[in-house]
PDB file of C-alpha atoms in Angstrom:
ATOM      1  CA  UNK U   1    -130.915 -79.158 -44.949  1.00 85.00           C
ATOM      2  CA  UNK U   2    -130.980 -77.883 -41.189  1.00 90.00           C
ATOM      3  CA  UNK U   3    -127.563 -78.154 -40.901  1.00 91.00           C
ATOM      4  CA  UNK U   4    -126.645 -76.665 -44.025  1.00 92.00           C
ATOM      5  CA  UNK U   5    -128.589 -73.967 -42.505  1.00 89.00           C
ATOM      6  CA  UNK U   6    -127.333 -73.484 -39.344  1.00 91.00           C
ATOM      7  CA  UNK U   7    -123.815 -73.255 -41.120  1.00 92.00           C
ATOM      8  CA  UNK U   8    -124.432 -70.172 -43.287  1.00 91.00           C
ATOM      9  CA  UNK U   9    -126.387 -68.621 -40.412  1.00 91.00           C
ATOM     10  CA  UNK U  10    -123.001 -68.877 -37.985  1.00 89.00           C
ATOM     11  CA  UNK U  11    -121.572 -66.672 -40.626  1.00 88.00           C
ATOM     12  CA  UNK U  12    -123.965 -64.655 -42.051  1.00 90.00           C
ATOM     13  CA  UNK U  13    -126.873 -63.973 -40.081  1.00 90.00           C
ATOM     14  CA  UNK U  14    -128.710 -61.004 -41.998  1.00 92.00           C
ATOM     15  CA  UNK U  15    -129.854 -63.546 -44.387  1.00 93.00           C
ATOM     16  CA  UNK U  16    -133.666 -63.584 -44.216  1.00 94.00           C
ATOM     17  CA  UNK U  17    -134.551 -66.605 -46.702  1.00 95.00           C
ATOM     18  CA  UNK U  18    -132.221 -68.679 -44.255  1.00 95.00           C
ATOM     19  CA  UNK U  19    -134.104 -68.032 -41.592  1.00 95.00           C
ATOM     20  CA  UNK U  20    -137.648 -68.671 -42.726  1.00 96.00           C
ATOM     21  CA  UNK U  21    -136.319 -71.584 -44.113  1.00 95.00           C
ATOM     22  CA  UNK U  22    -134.538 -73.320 -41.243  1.00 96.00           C
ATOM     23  CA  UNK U  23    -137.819 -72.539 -39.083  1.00 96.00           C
ATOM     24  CA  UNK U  24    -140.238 -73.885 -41.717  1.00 96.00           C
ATOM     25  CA  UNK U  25    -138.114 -76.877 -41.055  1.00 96.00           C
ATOM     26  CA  UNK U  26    -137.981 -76.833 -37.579  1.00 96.00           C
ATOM     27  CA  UNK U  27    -141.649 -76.528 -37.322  1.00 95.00           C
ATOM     28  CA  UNK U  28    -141.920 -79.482 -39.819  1.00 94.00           C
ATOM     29  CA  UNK U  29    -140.097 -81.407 -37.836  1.00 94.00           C
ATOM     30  CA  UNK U  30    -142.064 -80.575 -34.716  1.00 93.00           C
ATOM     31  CA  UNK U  31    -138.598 -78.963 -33.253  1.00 96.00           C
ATOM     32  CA  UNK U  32    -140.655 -76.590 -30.797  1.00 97.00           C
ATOM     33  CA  UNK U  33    -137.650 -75.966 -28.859  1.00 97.00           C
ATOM     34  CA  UNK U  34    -135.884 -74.684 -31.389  1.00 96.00           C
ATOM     35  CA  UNK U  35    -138.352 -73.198 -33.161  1.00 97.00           C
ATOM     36  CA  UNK U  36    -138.440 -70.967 -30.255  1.00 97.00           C
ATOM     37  CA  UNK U  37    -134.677 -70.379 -29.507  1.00 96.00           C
ATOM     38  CA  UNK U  38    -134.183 -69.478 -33.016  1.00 96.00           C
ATOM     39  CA  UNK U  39    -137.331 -67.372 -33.661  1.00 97.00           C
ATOM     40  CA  UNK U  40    -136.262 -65.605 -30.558  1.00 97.00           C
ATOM     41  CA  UNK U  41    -132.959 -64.858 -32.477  1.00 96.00           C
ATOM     42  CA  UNK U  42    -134.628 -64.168 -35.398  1.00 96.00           C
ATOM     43  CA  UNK U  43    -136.955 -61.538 -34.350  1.00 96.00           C
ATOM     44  CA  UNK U  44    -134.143 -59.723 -32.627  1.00 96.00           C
ATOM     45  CA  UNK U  45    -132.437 -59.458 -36.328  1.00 96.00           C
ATOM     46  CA  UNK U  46    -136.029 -59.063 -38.013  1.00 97.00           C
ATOM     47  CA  UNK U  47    -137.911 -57.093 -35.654  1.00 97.00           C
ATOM     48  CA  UNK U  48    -140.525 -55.830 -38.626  1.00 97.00           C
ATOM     49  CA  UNK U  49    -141.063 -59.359 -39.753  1.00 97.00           C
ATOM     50  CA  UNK U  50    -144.576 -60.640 -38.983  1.00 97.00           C
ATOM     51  CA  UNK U  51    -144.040 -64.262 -39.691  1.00 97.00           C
ATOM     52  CA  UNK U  52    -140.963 -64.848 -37.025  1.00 98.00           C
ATOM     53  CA  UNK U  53    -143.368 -63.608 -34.203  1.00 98.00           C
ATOM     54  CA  UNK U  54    -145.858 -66.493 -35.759  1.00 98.00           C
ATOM     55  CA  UNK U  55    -143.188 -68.864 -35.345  1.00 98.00           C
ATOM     56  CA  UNK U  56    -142.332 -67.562 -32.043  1.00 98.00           C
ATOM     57  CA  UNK U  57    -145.975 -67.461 -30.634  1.00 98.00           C
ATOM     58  CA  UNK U  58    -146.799 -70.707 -32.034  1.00 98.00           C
ATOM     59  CA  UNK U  59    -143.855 -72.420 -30.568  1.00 98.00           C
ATOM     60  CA  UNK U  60    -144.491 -70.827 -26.980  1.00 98.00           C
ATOM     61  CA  UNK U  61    -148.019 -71.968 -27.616  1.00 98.00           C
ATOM     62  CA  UNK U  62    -147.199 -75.539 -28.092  1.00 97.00           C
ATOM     63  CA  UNK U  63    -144.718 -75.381 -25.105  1.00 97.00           C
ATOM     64  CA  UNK U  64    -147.816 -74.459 -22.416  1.00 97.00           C
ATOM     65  CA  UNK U  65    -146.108 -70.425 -22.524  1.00 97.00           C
ATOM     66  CA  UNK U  66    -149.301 -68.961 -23.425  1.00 98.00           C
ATOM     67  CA  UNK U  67    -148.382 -65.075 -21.927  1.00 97.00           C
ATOM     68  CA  UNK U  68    -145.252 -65.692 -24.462  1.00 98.00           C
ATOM     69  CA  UNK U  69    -146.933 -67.105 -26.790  1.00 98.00           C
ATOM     70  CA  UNK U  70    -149.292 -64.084 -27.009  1.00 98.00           C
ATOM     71  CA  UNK U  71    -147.412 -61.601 -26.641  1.00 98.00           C
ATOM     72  CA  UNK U  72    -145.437 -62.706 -29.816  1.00 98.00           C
ATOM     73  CA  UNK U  73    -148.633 -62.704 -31.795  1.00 98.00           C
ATOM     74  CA  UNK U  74    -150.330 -59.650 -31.137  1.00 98.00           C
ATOM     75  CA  UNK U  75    -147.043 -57.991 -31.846  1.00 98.00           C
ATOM     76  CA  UNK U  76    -146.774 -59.866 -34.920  1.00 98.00           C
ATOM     77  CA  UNK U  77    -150.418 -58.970 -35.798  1.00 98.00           C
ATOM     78  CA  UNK U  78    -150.239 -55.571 -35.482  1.00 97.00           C
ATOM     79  CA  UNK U  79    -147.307 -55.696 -38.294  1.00 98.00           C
ATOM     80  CA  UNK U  80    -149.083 -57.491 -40.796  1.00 97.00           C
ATOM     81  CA  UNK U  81    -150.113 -55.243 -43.757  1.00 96.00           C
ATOM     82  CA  UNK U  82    -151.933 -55.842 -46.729  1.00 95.00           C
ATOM     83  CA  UNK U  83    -151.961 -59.611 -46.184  1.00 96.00           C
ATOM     84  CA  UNK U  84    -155.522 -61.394 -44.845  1.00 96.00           C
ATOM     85  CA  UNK U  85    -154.325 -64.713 -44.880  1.00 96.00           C
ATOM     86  CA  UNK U  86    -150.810 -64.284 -42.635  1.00 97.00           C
ATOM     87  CA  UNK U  87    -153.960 -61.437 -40.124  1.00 97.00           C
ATOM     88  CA  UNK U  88    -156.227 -64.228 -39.779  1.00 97.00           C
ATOM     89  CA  UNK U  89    -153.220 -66.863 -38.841  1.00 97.00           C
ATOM     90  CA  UNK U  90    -152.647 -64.385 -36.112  1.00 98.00           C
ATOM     91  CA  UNK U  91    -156.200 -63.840 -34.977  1.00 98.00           C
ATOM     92  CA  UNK U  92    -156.449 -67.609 -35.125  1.00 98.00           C
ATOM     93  CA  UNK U  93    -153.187 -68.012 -32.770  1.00 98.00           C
ATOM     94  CA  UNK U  94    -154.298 -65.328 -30.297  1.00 98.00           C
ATOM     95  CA  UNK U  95    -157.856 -67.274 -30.174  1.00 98.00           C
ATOM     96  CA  UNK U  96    -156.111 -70.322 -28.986  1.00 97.00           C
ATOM     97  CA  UNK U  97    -154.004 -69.151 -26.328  1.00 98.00           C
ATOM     98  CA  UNK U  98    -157.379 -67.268 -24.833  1.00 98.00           C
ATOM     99  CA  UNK U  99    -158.679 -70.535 -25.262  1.00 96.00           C
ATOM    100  CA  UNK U 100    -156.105 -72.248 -23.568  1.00 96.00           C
ATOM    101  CA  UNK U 101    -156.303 -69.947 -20.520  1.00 97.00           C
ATOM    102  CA  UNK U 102    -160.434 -69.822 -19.970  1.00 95.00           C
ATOM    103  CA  UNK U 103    -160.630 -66.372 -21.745  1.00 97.00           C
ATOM    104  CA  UNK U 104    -163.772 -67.752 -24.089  1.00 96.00           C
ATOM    105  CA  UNK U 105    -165.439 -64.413 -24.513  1.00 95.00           C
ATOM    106  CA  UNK U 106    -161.961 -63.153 -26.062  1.00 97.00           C
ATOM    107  CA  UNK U 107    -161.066 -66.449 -27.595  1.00 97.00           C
ATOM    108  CA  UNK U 108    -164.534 -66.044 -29.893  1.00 96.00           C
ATOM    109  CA  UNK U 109    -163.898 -62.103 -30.340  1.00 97.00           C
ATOM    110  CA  UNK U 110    -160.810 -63.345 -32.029  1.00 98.00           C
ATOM    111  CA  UNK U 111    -162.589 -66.106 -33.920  1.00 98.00           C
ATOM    112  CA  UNK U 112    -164.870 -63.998 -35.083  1.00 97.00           C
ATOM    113  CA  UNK U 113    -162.589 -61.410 -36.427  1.00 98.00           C
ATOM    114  CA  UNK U 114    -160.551 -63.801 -38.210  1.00 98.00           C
ATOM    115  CA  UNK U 115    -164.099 -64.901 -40.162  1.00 98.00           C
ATOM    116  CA  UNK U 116    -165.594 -62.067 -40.362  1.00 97.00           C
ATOM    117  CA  UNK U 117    -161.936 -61.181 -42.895  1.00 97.00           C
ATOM    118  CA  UNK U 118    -162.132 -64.379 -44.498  1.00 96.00           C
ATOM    119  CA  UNK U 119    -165.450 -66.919 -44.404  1.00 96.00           C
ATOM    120  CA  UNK U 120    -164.738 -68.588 -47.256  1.00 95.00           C
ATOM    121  CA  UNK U 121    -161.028 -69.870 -45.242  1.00 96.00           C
ATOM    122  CA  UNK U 122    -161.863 -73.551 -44.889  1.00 97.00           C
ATOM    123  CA  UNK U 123    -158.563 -73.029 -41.540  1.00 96.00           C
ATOM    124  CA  UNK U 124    -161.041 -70.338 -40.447  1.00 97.00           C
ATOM    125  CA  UNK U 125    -164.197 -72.524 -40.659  1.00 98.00           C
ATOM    126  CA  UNK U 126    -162.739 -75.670 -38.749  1.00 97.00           C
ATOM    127  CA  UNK U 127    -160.368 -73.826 -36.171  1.00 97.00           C
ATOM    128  CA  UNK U 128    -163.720 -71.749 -35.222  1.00 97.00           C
ATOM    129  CA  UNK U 129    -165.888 -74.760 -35.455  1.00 97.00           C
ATOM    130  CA  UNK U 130    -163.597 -76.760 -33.623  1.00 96.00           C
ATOM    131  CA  UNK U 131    -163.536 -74.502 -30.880  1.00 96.00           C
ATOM    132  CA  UNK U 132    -166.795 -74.084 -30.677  1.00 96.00           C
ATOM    133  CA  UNK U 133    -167.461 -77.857 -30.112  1.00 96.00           C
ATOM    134  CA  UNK U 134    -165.099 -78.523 -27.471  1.00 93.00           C
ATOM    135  CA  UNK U 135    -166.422 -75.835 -25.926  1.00 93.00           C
ATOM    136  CA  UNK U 136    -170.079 -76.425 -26.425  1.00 91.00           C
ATOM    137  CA  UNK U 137    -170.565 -73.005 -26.843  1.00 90.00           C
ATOM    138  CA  UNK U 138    -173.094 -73.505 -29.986  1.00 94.00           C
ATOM    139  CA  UNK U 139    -173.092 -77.065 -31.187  1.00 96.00           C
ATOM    140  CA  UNK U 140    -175.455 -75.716 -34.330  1.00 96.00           C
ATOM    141  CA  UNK U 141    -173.151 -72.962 -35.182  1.00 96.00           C
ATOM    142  CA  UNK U 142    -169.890 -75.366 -35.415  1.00 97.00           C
ATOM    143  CA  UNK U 143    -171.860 -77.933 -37.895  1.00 96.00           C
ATOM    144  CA  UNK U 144    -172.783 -75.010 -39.876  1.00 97.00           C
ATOM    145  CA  UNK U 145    -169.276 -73.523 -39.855  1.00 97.00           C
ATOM    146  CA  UNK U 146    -168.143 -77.384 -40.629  1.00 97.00           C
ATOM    147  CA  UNK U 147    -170.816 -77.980 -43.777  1.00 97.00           C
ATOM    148  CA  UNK U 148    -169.440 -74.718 -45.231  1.00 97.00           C
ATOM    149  CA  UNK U 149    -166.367 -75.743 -45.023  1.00 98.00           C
ATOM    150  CA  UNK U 150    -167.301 -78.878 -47.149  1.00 97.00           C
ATOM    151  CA  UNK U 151    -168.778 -77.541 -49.666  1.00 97.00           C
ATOM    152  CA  UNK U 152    -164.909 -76.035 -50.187  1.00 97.00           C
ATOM    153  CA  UNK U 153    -163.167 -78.641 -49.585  1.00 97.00           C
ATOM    154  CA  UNK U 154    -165.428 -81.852 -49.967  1.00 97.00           C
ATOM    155  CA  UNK U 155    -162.516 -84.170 -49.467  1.00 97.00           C
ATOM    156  CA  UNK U 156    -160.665 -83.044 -47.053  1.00 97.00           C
ATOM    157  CA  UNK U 157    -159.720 -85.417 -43.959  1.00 97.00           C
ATOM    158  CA  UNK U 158    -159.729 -82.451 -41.261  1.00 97.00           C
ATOM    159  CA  UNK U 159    -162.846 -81.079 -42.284  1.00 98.00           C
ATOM    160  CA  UNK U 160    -164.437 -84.719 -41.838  1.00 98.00           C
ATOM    161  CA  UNK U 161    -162.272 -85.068 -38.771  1.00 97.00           C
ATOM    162  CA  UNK U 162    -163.999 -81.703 -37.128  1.00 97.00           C
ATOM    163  CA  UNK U 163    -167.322 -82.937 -38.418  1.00 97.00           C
ATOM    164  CA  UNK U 164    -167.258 -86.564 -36.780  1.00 97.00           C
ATOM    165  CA  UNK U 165    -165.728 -84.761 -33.410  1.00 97.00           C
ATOM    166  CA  UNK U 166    -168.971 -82.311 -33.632  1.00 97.00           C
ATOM    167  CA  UNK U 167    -171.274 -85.707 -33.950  1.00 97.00           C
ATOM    168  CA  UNK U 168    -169.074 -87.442 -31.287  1.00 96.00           C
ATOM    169  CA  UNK U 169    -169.933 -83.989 -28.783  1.00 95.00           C
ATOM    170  CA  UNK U 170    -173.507 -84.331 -29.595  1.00 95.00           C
ATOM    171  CA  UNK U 171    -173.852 -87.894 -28.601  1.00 94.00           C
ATOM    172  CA  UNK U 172    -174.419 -88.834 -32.400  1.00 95.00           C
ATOM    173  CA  UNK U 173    -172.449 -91.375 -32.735  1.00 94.00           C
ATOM    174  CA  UNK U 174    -173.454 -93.237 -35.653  1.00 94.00           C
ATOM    175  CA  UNK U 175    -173.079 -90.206 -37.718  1.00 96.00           C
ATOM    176  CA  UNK U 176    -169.896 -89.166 -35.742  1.00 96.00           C
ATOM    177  CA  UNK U 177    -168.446 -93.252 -37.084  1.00 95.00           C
ATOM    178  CA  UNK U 178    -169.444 -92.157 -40.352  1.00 96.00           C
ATOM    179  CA  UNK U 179    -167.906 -88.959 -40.552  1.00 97.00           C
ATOM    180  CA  UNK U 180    -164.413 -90.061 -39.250  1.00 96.00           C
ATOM    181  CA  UNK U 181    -164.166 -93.241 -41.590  1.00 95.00           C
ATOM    182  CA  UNK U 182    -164.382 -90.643 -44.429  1.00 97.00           C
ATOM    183  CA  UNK U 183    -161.440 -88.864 -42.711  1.00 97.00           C
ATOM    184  CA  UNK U 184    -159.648 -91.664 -42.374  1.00 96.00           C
ATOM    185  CA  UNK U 185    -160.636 -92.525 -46.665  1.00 96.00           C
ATOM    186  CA  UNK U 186    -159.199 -89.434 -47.353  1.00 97.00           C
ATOM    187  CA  UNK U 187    -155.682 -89.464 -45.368  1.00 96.00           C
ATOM    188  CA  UNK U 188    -156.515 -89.039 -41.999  1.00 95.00           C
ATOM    189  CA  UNK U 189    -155.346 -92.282 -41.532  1.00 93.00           C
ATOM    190  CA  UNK U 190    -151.785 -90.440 -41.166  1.00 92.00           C
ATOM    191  CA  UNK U 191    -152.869 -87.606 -38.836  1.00 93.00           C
ATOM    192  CA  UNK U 192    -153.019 -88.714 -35.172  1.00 92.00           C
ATOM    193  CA  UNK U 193    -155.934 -86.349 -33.745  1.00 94.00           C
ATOM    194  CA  UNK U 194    -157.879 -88.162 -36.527  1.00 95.00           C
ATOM    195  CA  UNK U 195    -156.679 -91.847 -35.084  1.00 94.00           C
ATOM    196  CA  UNK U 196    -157.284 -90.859 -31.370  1.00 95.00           C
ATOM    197  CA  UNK U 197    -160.517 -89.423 -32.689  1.00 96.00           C
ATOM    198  CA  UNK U 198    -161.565 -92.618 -34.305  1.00 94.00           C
ATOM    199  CA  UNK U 199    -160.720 -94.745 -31.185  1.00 93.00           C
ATOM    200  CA  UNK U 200    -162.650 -92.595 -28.780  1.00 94.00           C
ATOM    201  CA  UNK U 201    -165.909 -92.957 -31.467  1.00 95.00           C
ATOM    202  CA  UNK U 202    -165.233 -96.992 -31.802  1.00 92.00           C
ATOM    203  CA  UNK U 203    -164.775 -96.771 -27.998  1.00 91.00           C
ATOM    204  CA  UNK U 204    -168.406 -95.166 -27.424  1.00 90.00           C
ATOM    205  CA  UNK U 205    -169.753 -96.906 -30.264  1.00 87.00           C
ATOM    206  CA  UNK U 206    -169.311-100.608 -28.455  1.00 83.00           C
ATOM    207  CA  UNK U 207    -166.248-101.119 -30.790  1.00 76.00           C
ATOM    208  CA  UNK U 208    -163.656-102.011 -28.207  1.00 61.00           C
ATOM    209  CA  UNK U 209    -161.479-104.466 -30.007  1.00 49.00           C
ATOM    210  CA  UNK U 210    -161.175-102.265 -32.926  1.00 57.00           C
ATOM    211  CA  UNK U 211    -160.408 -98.552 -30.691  1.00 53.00           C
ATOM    212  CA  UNK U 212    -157.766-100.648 -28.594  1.00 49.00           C
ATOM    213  CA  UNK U 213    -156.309-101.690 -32.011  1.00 52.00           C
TER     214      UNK U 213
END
């Protein structure tokens, strides 16, 4: 399908469905390189379209080119009208890449926003929970963001996955084991965060044999 694709867009590049196609693929794929190039292209064709500066920022996000990458979604942010889901996508993003450069106080500003539009987004919940573990800002606020979350989606291997990291961070790691074995129940044996999750709680958990499997 990515070639077919590419064909029509050598000869007709004002076709819009073509190109959020071929970069839902790319991004499927995990094709960040060319995610990027052809974002890049895209936006310069589509420069009201919110979704190809998502592609673009998440692309240069994955690639380590976090001023890029940001840059791409606060545009793209600021375009986004009448839509919550595609706002809080970008206020997740833009959390990230503060993230990813030390700017915490801006990363949870972000955060925030994005719950403060939607708390019942189980994305919301976990990517602010998440953050908020690894970066022990409040350990009892990312369990509580994690439980709601549950109560959503009760069988859901990332939720589970976030839950058993949170136990993992706060040296509980019988309820951390727990927690990621009813990821991995529920699919998360395919995702491999969840596997290199699992290994680091068999690791602490005296389970050697089993993590190095």
């Amino acid at each position: 399908a990515i070639v077919a694709f590419e064909k029509v867009l050598e000869f007709q590049t004002d076709k819009y469905p073509v190109w959020n196609e071929l970069l839902i693929l790319y991004n499927e794929k995990a094709d960040y390189e060319k995610l990027e190039s052809q974002s890049t292209k895209a936006l310069e064709l589509f420069p009201s379209m919110p979704v190809f500066y998502y592609y673009n920022g998440w692309a240069n996000y994955i690639k380590g080119n976090y001023s890029k990458a940001l840059e791409s979604y606060v545009t793209g942010k600021d375009l986004v009208i009448g839509d919550p889901e595609m706002k809080v996508e970008f206020l997740i993003g833009i959390a990230e890449v503060y993230t990813e450069q030390k700017k915490l106080t801006d990363a949870e500003s972000y955060y925030q926003s994005a719950f403060n539009i939607q708390s019942n987004s189980v994305n919301v919940l976990t990517s602010y929970a998440y953050y908020l573990c690894n970066t022990k800002k409040d350990m009892a606020k990312a369990a509580d963001l994690t439980n709601q979350a549950l109560k959503i989606e009760p069988n859901s291997y990332k939720v589970w996955d976030v839950l058993a990291w949170i136990h993992f961070k706060s040296t509980n790691t019988a309820e951390a084991l727990n927690s990621i074995k009813t990821s991995i129940q529920n699919g998360g044996d395919k995702n491999a965060q969840v596997l290199e999750h699992y290994g680091d709680i068999l690791f602490v958990s005296g389970q050697t044999v089993e993590a190095l499997e």
